[in-house]
JSON list of C-alpha atoms in Angstrom, two decimals:
[
{"chain": "A", "resi": 1, "resn": "MET", "atom": "CA", "xyz": [0.06, -0.06, -0.04]},
{"chain": "A", "resi": 2, "resn": "GLU", "atom": "CA", "xyz": [2.62, 2.36, 1.04]},
{"chain": "A", "resi": 3, "resn": "LEU", "atom": "CA", "xyz": [4.25, 1.86, -2.71]},
{"chain": "A", "resi": 4, "resn": "LEU", "atom": "CA", "xyz": [1.15, 2.56, -4.38]},
{"chain": "A", "resi": 5, "resn": "ILE", "atom": "CA", "xyz": [0.43, 5.40, -3.00]},
{"chain": "A", "resi": 6, "resn": "MET", "atom": "CA", "xyz": [4.39, 6.61, -3.50]},
{"chain": "A", "resi": 7, "resn": "ILE", "atom": "CA", "xyz": [3.07, 5.55, -7.05]},
{"chain": "A", "resi": 8, "resn": "ASN", "atom": "CA", "xyz": [0.49, 7.87, -6.89]},
{"chain": "A", "resi": 9, "resn": "ALA", "atom": "CA", "xyz": [1.79, 10.62, -5.42]},
{"chain": "A", "resi": 10, "resn": "CYS", "atom": "CA", "xyz": [4.55, 10.87, -8.37]},
{"chain": "A", "resi": 11, "resn": "LYS", "atom": "CA", "xyz": [1.60, 10.78, -11.18]},
{"chain": "A", "resi": 12, "resn": "ILE", "atom": "CA", "xyz": [-0.52, 13.27, -9.05]},
{"chain": "A", "resi": 13, "resn": "ALA", "atom": "CA", "xyz": [3.94, 15.69, -9.49]},
{"chain": "A", "resi": 14, "resn": "SER", "atom": "CA", "xyz": [3.44, 14.89, -13.29]},
{"chain": "A", "resi": 15, "resn": "SER", "atom": "CA", "xyz": [6.50, 12.27, -13.83]},
{"chain": "A", "resi": 16, "resn": "SER", "atom": "CA", "xyz": [6.47, 11.31, -17.12]},
{"chain": "A", "resi": 17, "resn": "ARG", "atom": "CA", "xyz": [7.40, 7.36, -15.93]},
{"chain": "A", "resi": 18, "resn": "VAL", "atom": "CA", "xyz": [7.98, 5.47, -12.27]},
{"chain": "A", "resi": 19, "resn": "THR", "atom": "CA", "xyz": [9.58, 2.54, -12.20]},
{"chain": "A", "resi": 20, "resn": "ALA", "atom": "CA", "xyz": [9.24, 0.60, -8.90]},
{"chain": "A", "resi": 21, "resn": "VAL", "atom": "CA", "xyz": [12.52, -1.35, -8.02]},
{"chain": "A", "resi": 22, "resn": "ILE", "atom": "CA", "xyz": [11.49, -4.11, -5.60]},
{"chain": "A", "resi": 23, "resn": "PRO", "atom": "CA", "xyz": [14.02, -6.59, -3.77]},
{"chain": "A", "resi": 24, "resn": "CYS", "atom": "CA", "xyz": [12.00, -9.38, -2.30]},
{"chain": "A", "resi": 25, "resn": "PHE", "atom": "CA", "xyz": [8.49, -9.00, -3.63]},
{"chain": "A", "resi": 26, "resn": "PRO", "atom": "CA", "xyz": [6.45, -10.84, -0.35]},
{"chain": "A", "resi": 27, "resn": "TYR", "atom": "CA", "xyz": [2.99, -11.48, -2.32]},
{"chain": "A", "resi": 28, "resn": "ALA", "atom": "CA", "xyz": [4.96, -13.58, -5.19]},
{"chain": "A", "resi": 29, "resn": "ARG", "atom": "CA", "xyz": [5.54, -16.82, -3.02]},
{"chain": "A", "resi": 30, "resn": "GLN", "atom": "CA", "xyz": [4.94, -19.79, -4.37]},
{"chain": "A", "resi": 31, "resn": "ASP", "atom": "CA", "xyz": [3.15, -20.89, -1.96]},
{"chain": "A", "resi": 32, "resn": "LYS", "atom": "CA", "xyz": [0.28, -18.19, -2.56]},
{"chain": "A", "resi": 33, "resn": "LYS", "atom": "CA", "xyz": [-2.30, -19.09, -4.83]},
{"chain": "A", "resi": 34, "resn": "ASP", "atom": "CA", "xyz": [-3.81, -15.63, -5.99]},
{"chain": "A", "resi": 35, "resn": "LYS", "atom": "CA", "xyz": [-1.18, -14.05, -7.51]},
{"chain": "A", "resi": 36, "resn": "GLY", "atom": "CA", "xyz": [-2.16, -12.91, -10.66]},
{"chain": "A", "resi": 37, "resn": "PHE", "atom": "CA", "xyz": [-0.36, -11.35, -13.74]},
{"chain": "A", "resi": 38, "resn": "PHE", "atom": "CA", "xyz": [0.81, -8.17, -14.39]},
{"chain": "A", "resi": 39, "resn": "ASP", "atom": "CA", "xyz": [-0.43, -5.84, -17.53]},
{"chain": "A", "resi": 40, "resn": "ILE", "atom": "CA", "xyz": [2.92, -3.67, -17.18]},
{"chain": "A", "resi": 41, "resn": "ALA", "atom": "CA", "xyz": [6.22, -4.09, -18.07]},
{"chain": "A", "resi": 42, "resn": "VAL", "atom": "CA", "xyz": [8.48, -6.44, -15.46]},
{"chain": "A", "resi": 43, "resn": "ASP", "atom": "CA", "xyz": [11.85, -7.41, -15.27]},
{"chain": "A", "resi": 44, "resn": "ASN", "atom": "CA", "xyz": [12.70, -10.45, -12.70]},
{"chain": "A", "resi": 45, "resn": "LEU", "atom": "CA", "xyz": [16.84, -9.78, -11.57]},
{"chain": "A", "resi": 46, "resn": "TYR", "atom": "CA", "xyz": [18.33, -13.13, -10.72]},
{"chain": "A", "resi": 47, "resn": "ALA", "atom": "CA", "xyz": [20.80, -13.88, -7.79]},
{"chain": "A", "resi": 48, "resn": "GLU", "atom": "CA", "xyz": [22.44, -17.04, -9.92]},
{"chain": "A", "resi": 49, "resn": "PRO", "atom": "CA", "xyz": [25.62, -14.58, -11.19]},
{"chain": "A", "resi": 50, "resn": "ALA", "atom": "CA", "xyz": [26.47, -13.49, -7.88]},
{"chain": "A", "resi": 51, "resn": "VAL", "atom": "CA", "xyz": [25.78, -16.57, -6.19]},
{"chain": "A", "resi": 52, "resn": "LEU", "atom": "CA", "xyz": [28.29, -18.59, -8.41]},
{"chain": "A", "resi": 53, "resn": "GLN", "atom": "CA", "xyz": [30.62, -15.96, -7.68]},
{"chain": "A", "resi": 54, "resn": "TRP", "atom": "CA", "xyz": [30.21, -16.24, -4.32]},
{"chain": "A", "resi": 55, "resn": "ILE", "atom": "CA", "xyz": [30.87, -20.04, -4.62]},
{"chain": "A", "resi": 56, "resn": "LYS", "atom": "CA", "xyz": [33.83, -19.94, -6.57]},
{"chain": "A", "resi": 57, "resn": "GLU", "atom": "CA", "xyz": [35.56, -17.26, -4.01]},
{"chain": "A", "resi": 58, "resn": "HIS", "atom": "CA", "xyz": [34.49, -18.83, -0.81]},
{"chain": "A", "resi": 59, "resn": "ILE", "atom": "CA", "xyz": [34.82, -22.56, -1.59]},
{"chain": "A", "resi": 60, "resn": "PRO", "atom": "CA", "xyz": [37.97, -23.68, -2.16]},
{"chain": "A", "resi": 61, "resn": "GLU", "atom": "CA", "xyz": [37.02, -27.33, -3.22]},
{"chain": "A", "resi": 62, "resn": "TRP", "atom": "CA", "xyz": [33.83, -25.98, -5.85]},
{"chain": "A", "resi": 63, "resn": "LYS", "atom": "CA", "xyz": [35.23, -28.04, -8.01]},
{"chain": "A", "resi": 64, "resn": "ASN", "atom": "CA", "xyz": [34.50, -31.10, -5.91]},
{"chain": "A", "resi": 65, "resn": "CYS", "atom": "CA", "xyz": [30.94, -29.67, -5.00]},
{"chain": "A", "resi": 66, "resn": "ILE", "atom": "CA", "xyz": [27.49, -31.03, -5.53]},
{"chain": "A", "resi": 67, "resn": "ILE", "atom": "CA", "xyz": [24.50, -28.53, -6.06]},
{"chain": "A", "resi": 68, "resn": "VAL", "atom": "CA", "xyz": [21.13, -29.49, -3.93]},
{"chain": "A", "resi": 69, "resn": "SER", "atom": "CA", "xyz": [17.76, -28.83, -3.95]},
{"chain": "A", "resi": 70, "resn": "PRO", "atom": "CA", "xyz": [15.76, -28.77, -0.66]},
{"chain": "A", "resi": 71, "resn": "ASP", "atom": "CA", "xyz": [12.55, -30.07, -2.58]},
{"chain": "A", "resi": 72, "resn": "ALA", "atom": "CA", "xyz": [11.84, -31.30, -6.10]},
{"chain": "A", "resi": 73, "resn": "GLY", "atom": "CA", "xyz": [10.34, -27.60, -7.30]},
{"chain": "A", "resi": 74, "resn": "GLY", "atom": "CA", "xyz": [13.84, -26.32, -7.36]},
{"chain": "A", "resi": 75, "resn": "ALA", "atom": "CA", "xyz": [15.43, -28.86, -9.52]},
{"chain": "A", "resi": 76, "resn": "LYS", "atom": "CA", "xyz": [15.18, -26.33, -12.03]},
{"chain": "A", "resi": 77, "resn": "ARG", "atom": "CA", "xyz": [17.77, -23.82, -10.19]},
{"chain": "A", "resi": 78, "resn": "VAL", "atom": "CA", "xyz": [19.93, -26.00, -9.19]},
{"chain": "A", "resi": 79, "resn": "THR", "atom": "CA", "xyz": [20.42, -27.60, -12.76]},
{"chain": "A", "resi": 80, "resn": "SER", "atom": "CA", "xyz": [21.39, -24.59, -14.16]},
{"chain": "A", "resi": 81, "resn": "ILE", "atom": "CA", "xyz": [23.73, -23.57, -11.21]},
{"chain": "A", "resi": 82, "resn": "ALA", "atom": "CA", "xyz": [25.37, -27.32, -11.87]},
{"chain": "A", "resi": 83, "resn": "ASP", "atom": "CA", "xyz": [25.94, -26.60, -14.99]},
{"chain": "A", "resi": 84, "resn": "ARG", "atom": "CA", "xyz": [27.61, -23.47, -14.91]},
{"chain": "A", "resi": 85, "resn": "LEU", "atom": "CA", "xyz": [30.01, -24.60, -12.25]},
{"chain": "A", "resi": 86, "resn": "ASN", "atom": "CA", "xyz": [30.24, -27.91, -14.43]},
{"chain": "A", "resi": 87, "resn": "VAL", "atom": "CA", "xyz": [29.81, -30.00, -11.47]},
{"chain": "A", "resi": 88, "resn": "ASP", "atom": "CA", "xyz": [26.49, -33.00, -10.32]},
{"chain": "A", "resi": 89, "resn": "PHE", "atom": "CA", "xyz": [23.65, -31.98, -8.99]},
{"chain": "A", "resi": 90, "resn": "ALA", "atom": "CA", "xyz": [21.13, -33.63, -6.13]},
{"chain": "A", "resi": 91, "resn": "LEU", "atom": "CA", "xyz": [17.49, -33.08, -4.62]},
{"chain": "A", "resi": 92, "resn": "ILE", "atom": "CA", "xyz": [15.41, -34.52, -1.66]},
{"chain": "A", "resi": 93, "resn": "HIS", "atom": "CA", "xyz": [12.28, -35.20, -2.24]},
{"chain": "A", "resi": 94, "resn": "LYS", "atom": "CA", "xyz": [9.34, -36.08, 0.17]},
{"chain": "A", "resi": 95, "resn": "GLU", "atom": "CA", "xyz": [8.10, -39.10, 0.28]},
{"chain": "A", "resi": 96, "resn": "ARG", "atom": "CA", "xyz": [4.78, -39.19, 1.47]},
{"chain": "A", "resi": 97, "resn": "LYS", "atom": "CA", "xyz": [3.62, -42.96, 2.34]},
{"chain": "A", "resi": 98, "resn": "LYS", "atom": "CA", "xyz": [-0.02, -42.78, 4.01]},
{"chain": "A", "resi": 99, "resn": "ALA", "atom": "CA", "xyz": [-2.24, -40.89, 5.60]},
{"chain": "A", "resi": 100, "resn": "ASN", "atom": "CA", "xyz": [-0.99, -39.31, 8.81]},
{"chain": "A", "resi": 101, "resn": "GLU", "atom": "CA", "xyz": [2.54, -40.30, 8.46]},
{"chain": "A", "resi": 102, "resn": "VAL", "atom": "CA", "xyz": [5.11, -37.75, 9.06]},
{"chain": "A", "resi": 103, "resn": "ASP", "atom": "CA", "xyz": [7.15, -36.99, 5.14]},
{"chain": "A", "resi": 104, "resn": "ARG", "atom": "CA", "xyz": [10.79, -39.24, 5.13]},
{"chain": "A", "resi": 105, "resn": "MET", "atom": "CA", "xyz": [12.81, -37.23, 3.21]},
{"chain": "A", "resi": 106, "resn": "VAL", "atom": "CA", "xyz": [14.67, -39.22, 0.35]},
{"chain": "A", "resi": 107, "resn": "LEU", "atom": "CA", "xyz": [17.89, -38.19, -1.40]},
{"chain": "A", "resi": 108, "resn": "VAL", "atom": "CA", "xyz": [18.25, -38.51, -4.80]},
{"chain": "A", "resi": 109, "resn": "GLY", "atom": "CA", "xyz": [21.74, -38.29, -5.63]},
{"chain": "A", "resi": 110, "resn": "ASP", "atom": "CA", "xyz": [25.34, -39.12, -4.65]},
{"chain": "A", "resi": 111, "resn": "VAL", "atom": "CA", "xyz": [27.01, -36.64, -1.83]},
{"chain": "A", "resi": 112, "resn": "LYS", "atom": "CA", "xyz": [29.47, -39.02, -0.29]},
{"chain": "A", "resi": 113, "resn": "ASP", "atom": "CA", "xyz": [32.95, -37.42, 0.34]},
{"chain": "A", "resi": 114, "resn": "ARG", "atom": "CA", "xyz": [31.64, -34.22, -1.38]},
{"chain": "A", "resi": 115, "resn": "VAL", "atom": "CA", "xyz": [30.77, -30.67, -0.41]},
{"chain": "A", "resi": 116, "resn": "ALA", "atom": "CA", "xyz": [26.87, -29.80, -0.53]},
{"chain": "A", "resi": 117, "resn": "ILE", "atom": "CA", "xyz": [25.72, -26.70, -1.45]},
{"chain": "A", "resi": 118, "resn": "LEU", "atom": "CA", "xyz": [22.12, -26.48, -0.69]},
{"chain": "A", "resi": 119, "resn": "VAL", "atom": "CA", "xyz": [20.39, -23.63, -2.92]},
{"chain": "A", "resi": 120, "resn": "ASP", "atom": "CA", "xyz": [17.07, -22.67, -2.80]},
{"chain": "A", "resi": 121, "resn": "ASP", "atom": "CA", "xyz": [15.21, -18.97, -3.38]},
{"chain": "A", "resi": 122, "resn": "MET", "atom": "CA", "xyz": [13.79, -18.53, 0.05]},
{"chain": "A", "resi": 123, "resn": "ALA", "atom": "CA", "xyz": [14.32, -19.45, 3.63]},
{"chain": "A", "resi": 124, "resn": "ASP", "atom": "CA", "xyz": [11.65, -18.78, 6.69]},
{"chain": "A", "resi": 125, "resn": "THR", "atom": "CA", "xyz": [11.14, -20.82, 9.28]},
{"chain": "A", "resi": 126, "resn": "CYS", "atom": "CA", "xyz": [14.49, -22.98, 7.78]},
{"chain": "A", "resi": 127, "resn": "GLY", "atom": "CA", "xyz": [13.12, -26.83, 8.76]},
{"chain": "A", "resi": 128, "resn": "THR", "atom": "CA", "xyz": [13.41, -27.05, 5.56]},
{"chain": "A", "resi": 129, "resn": "ILE", "atom": "CA", "xyz": [16.67, -26.86, 4.95]},
{"chain": "A", "resi": 130, "resn": "CYS", "atom": "CA", "xyz": [18.24, -27.85, 8.68]},
{"chain": "A", "resi": 131, "resn": "HIS", "atom": "CA", "xyz": [16.53, -30.80, 8.34]},
{"chain": "A", "resi": 132, "resn": "ALA", "atom": "CA", "xyz": [18.15, -31.50, 4.80]},
{"chain": "A", "resi": 133, "resn": "ALA", "atom": "CA", "xyz": [21.64, -30.12, 5.72]},
{"chain": "A", "resi": 134, "resn": "ASP", "atom": "CA", "xyz": [20.80, -33.24, 8.22]},
{"chain": "A", "resi": 135, "resn": "LYS", "atom": "CA", "xyz": [20.77, -35.75, 5.51]},
{"chain": "A", "resi": 136, "resn": "LEU", "atom": "CA", "xyz": [23.75, -34.96, 3.44]},
{"chain": "A", "resi": 137, "resn": "ILE", "atom": "CA", "xyz": [25.69, -35.47, 6.28]},
{"chain": "A", "resi": 138, "resn": "ASP", "atom": "CA", "xyz": [23.88, -38.64, 7.41]},
{"chain": "A", "resi": 139, "resn": "ALA", "atom": "CA", "xyz": [24.91, -39.46, 3.46]},
{"chain": "A", "resi": 140, "resn": "GLY", "atom": "CA", "xyz": [28.20, -38.85, 3.70]},
{"chain": "A", "resi": 141, "resn": "ALA", "atom": "CA", "xyz": [28.44, -34.93, 2.54]},
{"chain": "A", "resi": 142, "resn": "VAL", "atom": "CA", "xyz": [32.27, -33.70, 4.27]},
{"chain": "A", "resi": 143, "resn": "LYS", "atom": "CA", "xyz": [29.95, -29.95, 4.32]},
{"chain": "A", "resi": 144, "resn": "VAL", "atom": "CA", "xyz": [26.92, -28.53, 4.13]},
{"chain": "A", "resi": 145, "resn": "TYR", "atom": "CA", "xyz": [26.27, -24.67, 2.24]},
{"chain": "A", "resi": 146, "resn": "ALA", "atom": "CA", "xyz": [22.77, -23.06, 2.10]},
{"chain": "A", "resi": 147, "resn": "ILE", "atom": "CA", "xyz": [22.25, -20.50, -0.35]},
{"chain": "A", "resi": 148, "resn": "LEU", "atom": "CA", "xyz": [19.61, -18.65, -0.44]},
{"chain": "A", "resi": 149, "resn": "THR", "atom": "CA", "xyz": [18.14, -15.45, -2.26]},
{"chain": "A", "resi": 150, "resn": "HIS", "atom": "CA", "xyz": [15.84, -14.44, 0.71]},
{"chain": "A", "resi": 151, "resn": "GLY", "atom": "CA", "xyz": [16.25, -14.77, 4.15]},
{"chain": "A", "resi": 152, "resn": "ILE", "atom": "CA", "xyz": [13.47, -14.04, 5.99]},
{"chain": "A", "resi": 153, "resn": "PHE", "atom": "CA", "xyz": [14.09, -16.33, 9.27]},
{"chain": "A", "resi": 154, "resn": "SER", "atom": "CA", "xyz": [11.56, -16.27, 11.07]},
{"chain": "A", "resi": 155, "resn": "GLY", "atom": "CA", "xyz": [10.40, -18.20, 14.22]},
{"chain": "A", "resi": 156, "resn": "PRO", "atom": "CA", "xyz": [12.97, -21.02, 15.73]},
{"chain": "A", "resi": 157, "resn": "ALA", "atom": "CA", "xyz": [15.02, -20.17, 11.96]},
{"chain": "A", "resi": 158, "resn": "ILE", "atom": "CA", "xyz": [17.87, -18.71, 14.07]},
{"chain": "A", "resi": 159, "resn": "SER", "atom": "CA", "xyz": [18.41, -21.33, 17.18]},
{"chain": "A", "resi": 160, "resn": "ARG", "atom": "CA", "xyz": [17.30, -24.10, 14.05]},
{"chain": "A", "resi": 161, "resn": "ILE", "atom": "CA", "xyz": [20.55, -22.76, 12.25]},
{"chain": "A", "resi": 162, "resn": "ASN", "atom": "CA", "xyz": [22.99, -22.84, 14.58]},
{"chain": "A", "resi": 163, "resn": "SER", "atom": "CA", "xyz": [21.61, -26.66, 15.63]},
{"chain": "A", "resi": 164, "resn": "ALA", "atom": "CA", "xyz": [22.34, -27.14, 12.52]},
{"chain": "A", "resi": 165, "resn": "PRO", "atom": "CA", "xyz": [25.77, -29.30, 10.86]},
{"chain": "A", "resi": 166, "resn": "PHE", "atom": "CA", "xyz": [26.24, -25.61, 8.10]},
{"chain": "A", "resi": 167, "resn": "GLU", "atom": "CA", "xyz": [29.52, -24.31, 7.37]},
{"chain": "A", "resi": 168, "resn": "ALA", "atom": "CA", "xyz": [27.49, -20.64, 6.46]},
{"chain": "A", "resi": 169, "resn": "VAL", "atom": "CA", "xyz": [24.15, -20.11, 5.61]},
{"chain": "A", "resi": 170, "resn": "VAL", "atom": "CA", "xyz": [24.48, -17.12, 2.99]},
{"chain": "A", "resi": 171, "resn": "VAL", "atom": "CA", "xyz": [21.68, -15.19, 2.23]},
{"chain": "A", "resi": 172, "resn": "THR", "atom": "CA", "xyz": [21.31, -12.11, -0.12]},
{"chain": "A", "resi": 173, "resn": "ASN", "atom": "CA", "xyz": [21.03, -8.44, 1.26]},
{"chain": "A", "resi": 174, "resn": "THR", "atom": "CA", "xyz": [16.95, -8.44, -0.16]},
{"chain": "A", "resi": 175, "resn": "ILE", "atom": "CA", "xyz": [15.89, -8.67, 3.49]},
{"chain": "A", "resi": 176, "resn": "PRO", "atom": "CA", "xyz": [18.20, -6.77, 6.08]},
{"chain": "A", "resi": 177, "resn": "GLN", "atom": "CA", "xyz": [20.55, -9.04, 7.78]},
{"chain": "A", "resi": 178, "resn": "GLU", "atom": "CA", "xyz": [22.00, -7.14, 10.62]},
{"chain": "A", "resi": 179, "resn": "GLU", "atom": "CA", "xyz": [20.33, -8.31, 13.54]},
{"chain": "A", "resi": 180, "resn": "LYS", "atom": "CA", "xyz": [20.24, -11.79, 12.24]},
{"chain": "A", "resi": 181, "resn": "MET", "atom": "CA", "xyz": [23.92, -12.00, 11.42]},
{"chain": "A", "resi": 182, "resn": "LYS", "atom": "CA", "xyz": [24.60, -10.72, 15.27]},
{"chain": "A", "resi": 183, "resn": "ALA", "atom": "CA", "xyz": [22.65, -13.75, 17.00]},
{"chain": "A", "resi": 184, "resn": "CYS", "atom": "CA", "xyz": [23.70, -16.47, 13.91]},
{"chain": "A", "resi": 185, "resn": "PRO", "atom": "CA", "xyz": [27.51, -15.85, 13.08]},
{"chain": "A", "resi": 186, "resn": "LYS", "atom": "CA", "xyz": [27.40, -18.66, 10.67]},
{"chain": "A", "resi": 187, "resn": "ILE", "atom": "CA", "xyz": [24.79, -16.56, 8.31]},
{"chain": "A", "resi": 188, "resn": "GLN", "atom": "CA", "xyz": [26.91, -14.27, 5.79]},
{"chain": "A", "resi": 189, "resn": "VAL", "atom": "CA", "xyz": [25.80, -11.81, 3.16]},
{"chain": "A", "resi": 190, "resn": "ILE", "atom": "CA", "xyz": [25.89, -11.61, -0.52]},
{"chain": "A", "resi": 191, "resn": "ASP", "atom": "CA", "xyz": [25.77, -7.38, -1.24]},
{"chain": "A", "resi": 192, "resn": "ILE", "atom": "CA", "xyz": [22.71, -7.47, -4.30]},
{"chain": "A", "resi": 193, "resn": "SER", "atom": "CA", "xyz": [23.51, -3.21, -4.25]},
{"chain": "A", "resi": 194, "resn": "MET", "atom": "CA", "xyz": [25.57, -3.22, -7.48]},
{"chain": "A", "resi": 195, "resn": "ILE", "atom": "CA", "xyz": [23.00, -5.53, -9.20]},
{"chain": "A", "resi": 196, "resn": "LEU", "atom": "CA", "xyz": [20.31, -3.41, -8.21]},
{"chain": "A", "resi": 197, "resn": "ALA", "atom": "CA", "xyz": [21.84, 0.03, -9.55]},
{"chain": "A", "resi": 198, "resn": "GLU", "atom": "CA", "xyz": [22.71, -1.67, -12.51]},
{"chain": "A", "resi": 199, "resn": "ALA", "atom": "CA", "xyz": [19.48, -2.81, -13.05]},
{"chain": "A", "resi": 200, "resn": "ILE", "atom": "CA", "xyz": [17.82, 1.21, -12.39]},
{"chain": "A", "resi": 201, "resn": "ARG", "atom": "CA", "xyz": [20.57, 2.74, -14.80]},
{"chain": "A", "resi": 202, "resn": "ARG", "atom": "CA", "xyz": [20.06, 0.26, -17.84]},
{"chain": "A", "resi": 203, "resn": "THR", "atom": "CA", "xyz": [16.58, 0.80, -17.15]},
{"chain": "A", "resi": 204, "resn": "HIS", "atom": "CA", "xyz": [16.36, 4.40, -17.33]},
{"chain": "A", "resi": 205, "resn": "ASN", "atom": "CA", "xyz": [18.58, 4.46, -20.29]},
{"chain": "A", "resi": 206, "resn": "GLY", "atom": "CA", "xyz": [16.76, 2.18, -22.52]},
{"chain": "A", "resi": 207, "resn": "GLU", "atom": "CA", "xyz": [19.00, -0.38, -21.87]},
{"chain": "A", "resi": 208, "resn": "SER", "atom": "CA", "xyz": [18.68, -4.37, -21.96]},
{"chain": "A", "resi": 209, "resn": "VAL", "atom": "CA", "xyz": [18.23, -5.55, -18.64]},
{"chain": "A", "resi": 210, "resn": "SER", "atom": "CA", "xyz": [18.64, -9.13, -19.51]},
{"chain": "A", "resi": 211, "resn": "TYR", "atom": "CA", "xyz": [23.02, -8.65, -19.24]},
{"chain": "A", "resi": 212, "resn": "LEU", "atom": "CA", "xyz": [22.14, -8.73, -15.88]},
{"chain": "A", "resi": 213, "resn": "PHE", "atom": "CA", "xyz": [21.12, -12.60, -15.53]},
{"chain": "A", "resi": 214, "resn": "SER", "atom": "CA", "xyz": [24.58, -13.85, -16.78]},
{"chain": "A", "resi": 215, "resn": "HIS", "atom": "CA", "xyz": [26.63, -11.46, -15.29]},
{"chain": "A", "resi": 216, "resn": "VAL", "atom": "CA", "xyz": [27.77, -9.80, -12.30]},
{"chain": "A", "resi": 217, "resn": "PRO", "atom": "CA", "xyz": [27.90, -5.76, -12.30]},
{"chain": "A", "resi": 218, "resn": "LEU", "atom": "CA", "xyz": [31.04, -4.60, -11.11]}
]
């Protein structure tokens, strides 16, 4: 609502064009059924180039890593990253046996003696990724990292991460993380301000934004 009011104020003040830059679009979660559709130009920015850069710079053994999706829905995301790093991928899916029985997590892929990197679009209470980390360690992974685009970290998330076997939980700063980092030393942040700045510059100058889908601006 604040955004709508600000856009309206700009229009009333005779602006020729209004561009909204939204680092985290909160009502676009996969579990929200009534998403609706845009009838204006929308560019979706991707964290993937920044994630690839972070992996290469901060994980010395990245050539022996395996990219893991904590659920079947993220398979496309992890295969894209695995392809660009030229490494293997795996996924975890929940197998429901019968009604009233707890889901069983099944790992598809071989992580033994590998560095496992869990990749997901967002983490809220972190139950899924923490269970996934335990599963990977049980399956023989030597280290486990989690890389998440949006770190919401509500409820028991911080205590779960502190107790889980992660080397690091890496998030972008689409949501401010300073307070969470004080409570959890495992949380590290990828700064995406340059991606947003370059997107604004390109949009304003009428240049293509698609360059940012595969490159990190310097």
